[in-house]
Amino acid sequence: GGGRFDQGVAVMADALSLLREDLARGTCSAVLQANSPGHDSIAKIAWQRIAAADLPNTIIITGRQAVEDYWGLIAGADLILLPYLSQNYQWRTSGVLIEVLVSGKPVVVPKNTWMANQLRTGGGILFDSGNPRSLAQAVLDGIANLARLKNEAGVLGEHLARFHSMENFLEVLRRF
């Protein structure tokens, strides 16, 4: 996406700073992607802070990705962070969330959102929206529980793939 303020880029910047030692030790690594980082002034400052922090084991990718590259980023990830702000995403959907879950990837999403409701059977870690410490801890919890989360995300992804399939869509239309 655009790497906007409402997508939690400022919270992510602070959380990454809190994870600096874990990044340096190799406990985790980060690949950040935004089609147009700095879509708004607050997000622009956050992206500048991330770049200036020179965080170890962190790659920043900007610009639109080719479809194959986008799916390659998802395939190469162990845990996907969607640090969106809950006040903006309480009822908004996220195509990226469905894409990564259908791919069997566990996620970190904010509490009290539509995204959190999708994880009722597991497959992710919840954090307090807008709270960088909570986001950083959720990342560490996700790493510590990665095997279980991957299993849960795989099961959830299979369910979501069936639910969001063309066959199911046509079946729903037939009922009307």
Short mmCIF file of C-alpha atoms in Angstrom, two decimals:
data_model
loop_
_atom_site.label_atom_id
_atom_site.label_comp_id
_atom_site.label_asym_id
_atom_site.label_seq_id
_atom_site.Cartn_x
_atom_site.Cartn_y
_atom_site.Cartn_z
CA GLY A 1 0.00 0.00 0.00
CA GLY A 2 0.86 3.64 0.25
CA GLY A 3 2.59 3.56 3.63
CA ARG A 4 0.15 6.11 5.05
CA PHE A 5 -0.30 7.39 8.59
CA ASP A 6 -3.57 5.44 9.00
CA GLN A 7 -1.68 2.29 8.08
CA GLY A 8 0.40 2.76 11.23
CA VAL A 9 3.74 3.67 9.67
CA ALA A 10 4.66 6.02 12.55
CA VAL A 11 3.89 3.29 15.10
CA MET A 12 5.93 0.83 13.03
CA ALA A 13 8.88 3.24 12.97
CA ASP A 14 8.86 3.45 16.77
CA ALA A 15 8.40 -0.31 17.15
CA LEU A 16 11.36 -0.99 14.85
CA SER A 17 13.50 1.31 16.99
CA LEU A 18 12.47 -0.74 20.03
CA LEU A 19 13.45 -3.91 18.13
CA ARG A 20 16.89 -2.57 17.12
CA GLU A 21 18.82 -5.00 19.36
CA ASP A 22 16.70 -7.95 18.19
CA LEU A 23 17.33 -6.92 14.58
CA ALA A 24 21.08 -6.65 15.31
CA ARG A 25 21.15 -10.10 16.97
CA GLY A 26 19.26 -11.62 14.06
CA THR A 27 16.31 -12.57 16.25
CA CYS A 28 14.24 -10.94 13.53
CA SER A 29 14.65 -9.08 10.28
CA ALA A 30 12.35 -6.65 8.52
CA VAL A 31 11.36 -6.06 4.93
CA LEU A 32 9.26 -2.91 4.59
CA GLN A 33 7.40 -2.19 1.38
CA ALA A 34 5.36 0.84 0.38
CA ASN A 35 4.20 1.89 -3.07
CA SER A 36 4.57 5.56 -2.20
CA PRO A 37 6.11 6.06 1.23
CA GLY A 38 5.29 9.38 2.78
CA HIS A 39 1.81 9.60 1.29
CA ASP A 40 1.03 12.21 3.96
CA SER A 41 3.29 14.47 6.05
CA ILE A 42 3.33 12.34 9.21
CA ALA A 43 4.02 9.19 7.19
CA LYS A 44 6.75 10.96 5.25
CA ILE A 45 8.53 11.85 8.49
CA ALA A 46 8.11 8.29 9.76
CA TRP A 47 9.62 6.81 6.57
CA GLN A 48 12.50 9.30 6.80
CA ARG A 49 13.08 8.23 10.43
CA ILE A 50 13.12 4.56 9.42
CA ALA A 51 15.62 5.22 6.64
CA ALA A 52 17.83 7.44 8.83
CA ALA A 53 17.84 4.88 11.68
CA ASP A 54 19.94 2.54 9.53
CA LEU A 55 18.36 -0.45 11.25
CA PRO A 56 20.29 -3.72 10.95
CA ASN A 57 18.72 -6.59 9.00
CA THR A 58 16.15 -4.20 7.55
CA ILE A 59 15.34 -3.74 3.87
CA ILE A 60 13.16 -0.90 2.61
CA ILE A 61 11.47 -1.39 -0.76
CA THR A 62 9.67 1.55 -2.33
CA GLY A 63 7.58 1.80 -5.45
CA ARG A 64 5.01 -0.47 -6.97
CA GLN A 65 6.06 -4.09 -7.13
CA ALA A 66 5.47 -6.38 -10.05
CA VAL A 67 2.88 -9.01 -9.16
CA GLU A 68 5.55 -11.74 -9.00
CA ASP A 69 7.72 -9.60 -6.71
CA TYR A 70 4.78 -8.83 -4.43
CA TRP A 71 3.94 -12.52 -4.04
CA GLY A 72 7.65 -13.23 -3.59
CA LEU A 73 7.77 -10.82 -0.64
CA ILE A 74 4.80 -12.58 0.94
CA ALA A 75 6.24 -16.04 0.27
CA GLY A 76 9.55 -15.05 1.84
CA ALA A 77 8.01 -13.66 5.03
CA ASP A 78 7.44 -15.58 8.24
CA LEU A 79 5.20 -12.98 9.88
CA ILE A 80 3.31 -10.11 8.23
CA LEU A 81 2.77 -6.88 10.15
CA LEU A 82 -0.30 -4.78 9.42
CA PRO A 83 0.06 -2.05 12.06
CA TYR A 84 -3.04 -0.13 10.89
CA LEU A 85 -4.66 2.29 13.33
CA SER A 86 -7.85 0.80 14.77
CA GLN A 87 -9.80 4.06 14.69
CA ASN A 88 -9.43 4.00 10.90
CA TYR A 89 -9.74 0.25 10.39
CA GLN A 90 -12.30 -0.78 12.99
CA TRP A 91 -14.75 -1.81 10.26
CA ARG A 92 -12.62 -1.44 7.13
CA THR A 93 -11.50 -4.54 5.33
CA SER A 94 -7.98 -5.27 4.15
CA GLY A 95 -7.31 -7.07 0.91
CA VAL A 96 -3.69 -7.52 1.96
CA LEU A 97 -4.82 -9.34 5.12
CA ILE A 98 -6.90 -11.82 3.12
CA GLU A 99 -4.10 -12.31 0.58
CA VAL A 100 -1.49 -13.12 3.20
CA LEU A 101 -3.80 -15.36 5.23
CA VAL A 102 -4.85 -17.29 2.12
CA SER A 103 -1.10 -17.72 1.55
CA GLY A 104 -0.88 -19.31 5.00
CA LYS A 105 1.14 -16.51 6.57
CA PRO A 106 0.54 -15.47 10.18
CA VAL A 107 -0.09 -11.80 10.84
CA VAL A 108 0.20 -9.11 13.50
CA VAL A 109 -2.87 -6.86 13.50
CA PRO A 110 -4.44 -4.33 15.86
CA LYS A 111 -7.08 -5.30 18.40
CA ASN A 112 -10.65 -4.09 17.95
CA THR A 113 -10.63 -4.20 14.15
CA TRP A 114 -12.27 -6.19 11.39
CA MET A 115 -8.83 -7.75 10.86
CA ALA A 116 -8.69 -8.99 14.46
CA ASN A 117 -12.14 -10.54 14.01
CA GLN A 118 -10.79 -12.64 11.15
CA LEU A 119 -8.35 -14.29 13.59
CA ARG A 120 -10.93 -15.81 15.94
CA THR A 121 -9.48 -19.28 15.27
CA GLY A 122 -5.86 -18.13 15.42
CA GLY A 123 -3.27 -17.38 12.80
CA GLY A 124 -2.00 -14.15 14.23
CA ILE A 125 -1.07 -11.94 17.15
CA LEU A 126 -3.03 -8.88 18.26
CA PHE A 127 -1.51 -5.65 19.56
CA ASP A 128 -2.82 -2.41 21.03
CA SER A 129 -3.29 -0.03 18.12
CA GLY A 130 -1.05 3.01 18.17
CA ASN A 131 1.23 1.47 20.81
CA PRO A 132 4.77 0.79 19.53
CA ARG A 133 5.73 -1.25 22.62
CA SER A 134 2.71 -3.48 22.13
CA LEU A 135 3.55 -3.88 18.43
CA ALA A 136 7.20 -4.73 19.20
CA GLN A 137 6.12 -7.27 21.83
CA ALA A 138 3.62 -8.78 19.39
CA VAL A 139 6.44 -9.29 16.88
CA LEU A 140 8.55 -11.06 19.49
CA ASP A 141 5.55 -13.15 20.60
CA GLY A 142 4.91 -14.03 16.97
CA ILE A 143 8.49 -15.19 16.52
CA ALA A 144 8.33 -17.25 19.72
CA ASN A 145 5.10 -18.93 18.60
CA LEU A 146 5.81 -19.09 14.87
CA ALA A 147 5.27 -22.83 14.36
CA ARG A 148 1.82 -22.75 15.99
CA LEU A 149 0.86 -19.53 14.20
CA LYS A 150 1.90 -20.92 10.81
CA ASN A 151 -0.23 -24.00 11.39
CA GLU A 152 -3.23 -21.89 12.43
CA ALA A 153 -2.75 -19.49 9.52
CA GLY A 154 -2.58 -22.42 7.10
CA VAL A 155 -5.91 -23.80 8.33
CA LEU A 156 -7.49 -20.33 8.32
CA GLY A 157 -6.07 -19.62 4.87
CA GLU A 158 -7.69 -22.74 3.43
CA HIS A 159 -11.05 -21.69 4.88
CA LEU A 160 -10.70 -18.13 3.57
CA ALA A 161 -9.66 -19.35 0.12
CA ARG A 162 -12.88 -21.39 -0.10
CA PHE A 163 -14.99 -18.53 1.29
CA HIS A 164 -13.52 -15.92 -1.08
CA SER A 165 -13.55 -18.21 -4.12
CA MET A 166 -15.43 -17.54 -7.34
CA GLU A 167 -17.41 -20.75 -6.75
CA ASN A 168 -18.64 -19.51 -3.38
CA PHE A 169 -19.43 -16.08 -4.82
CA LEU A 170 -21.55 -17.67 -7.55
CA GLU A 171 -23.27 -19.89 -4.98
CA VAL A 172 -24.19 -16.86 -2.90
CA LEU A 173 -25.60 -15.15 -6.01
CA ARG A 174 -27.67 -18.23 -6.85
CA ARG A 175 -29.35 -18.06 -3.45
CA PHE A 176 -30.82 -14.64 -4.25
#
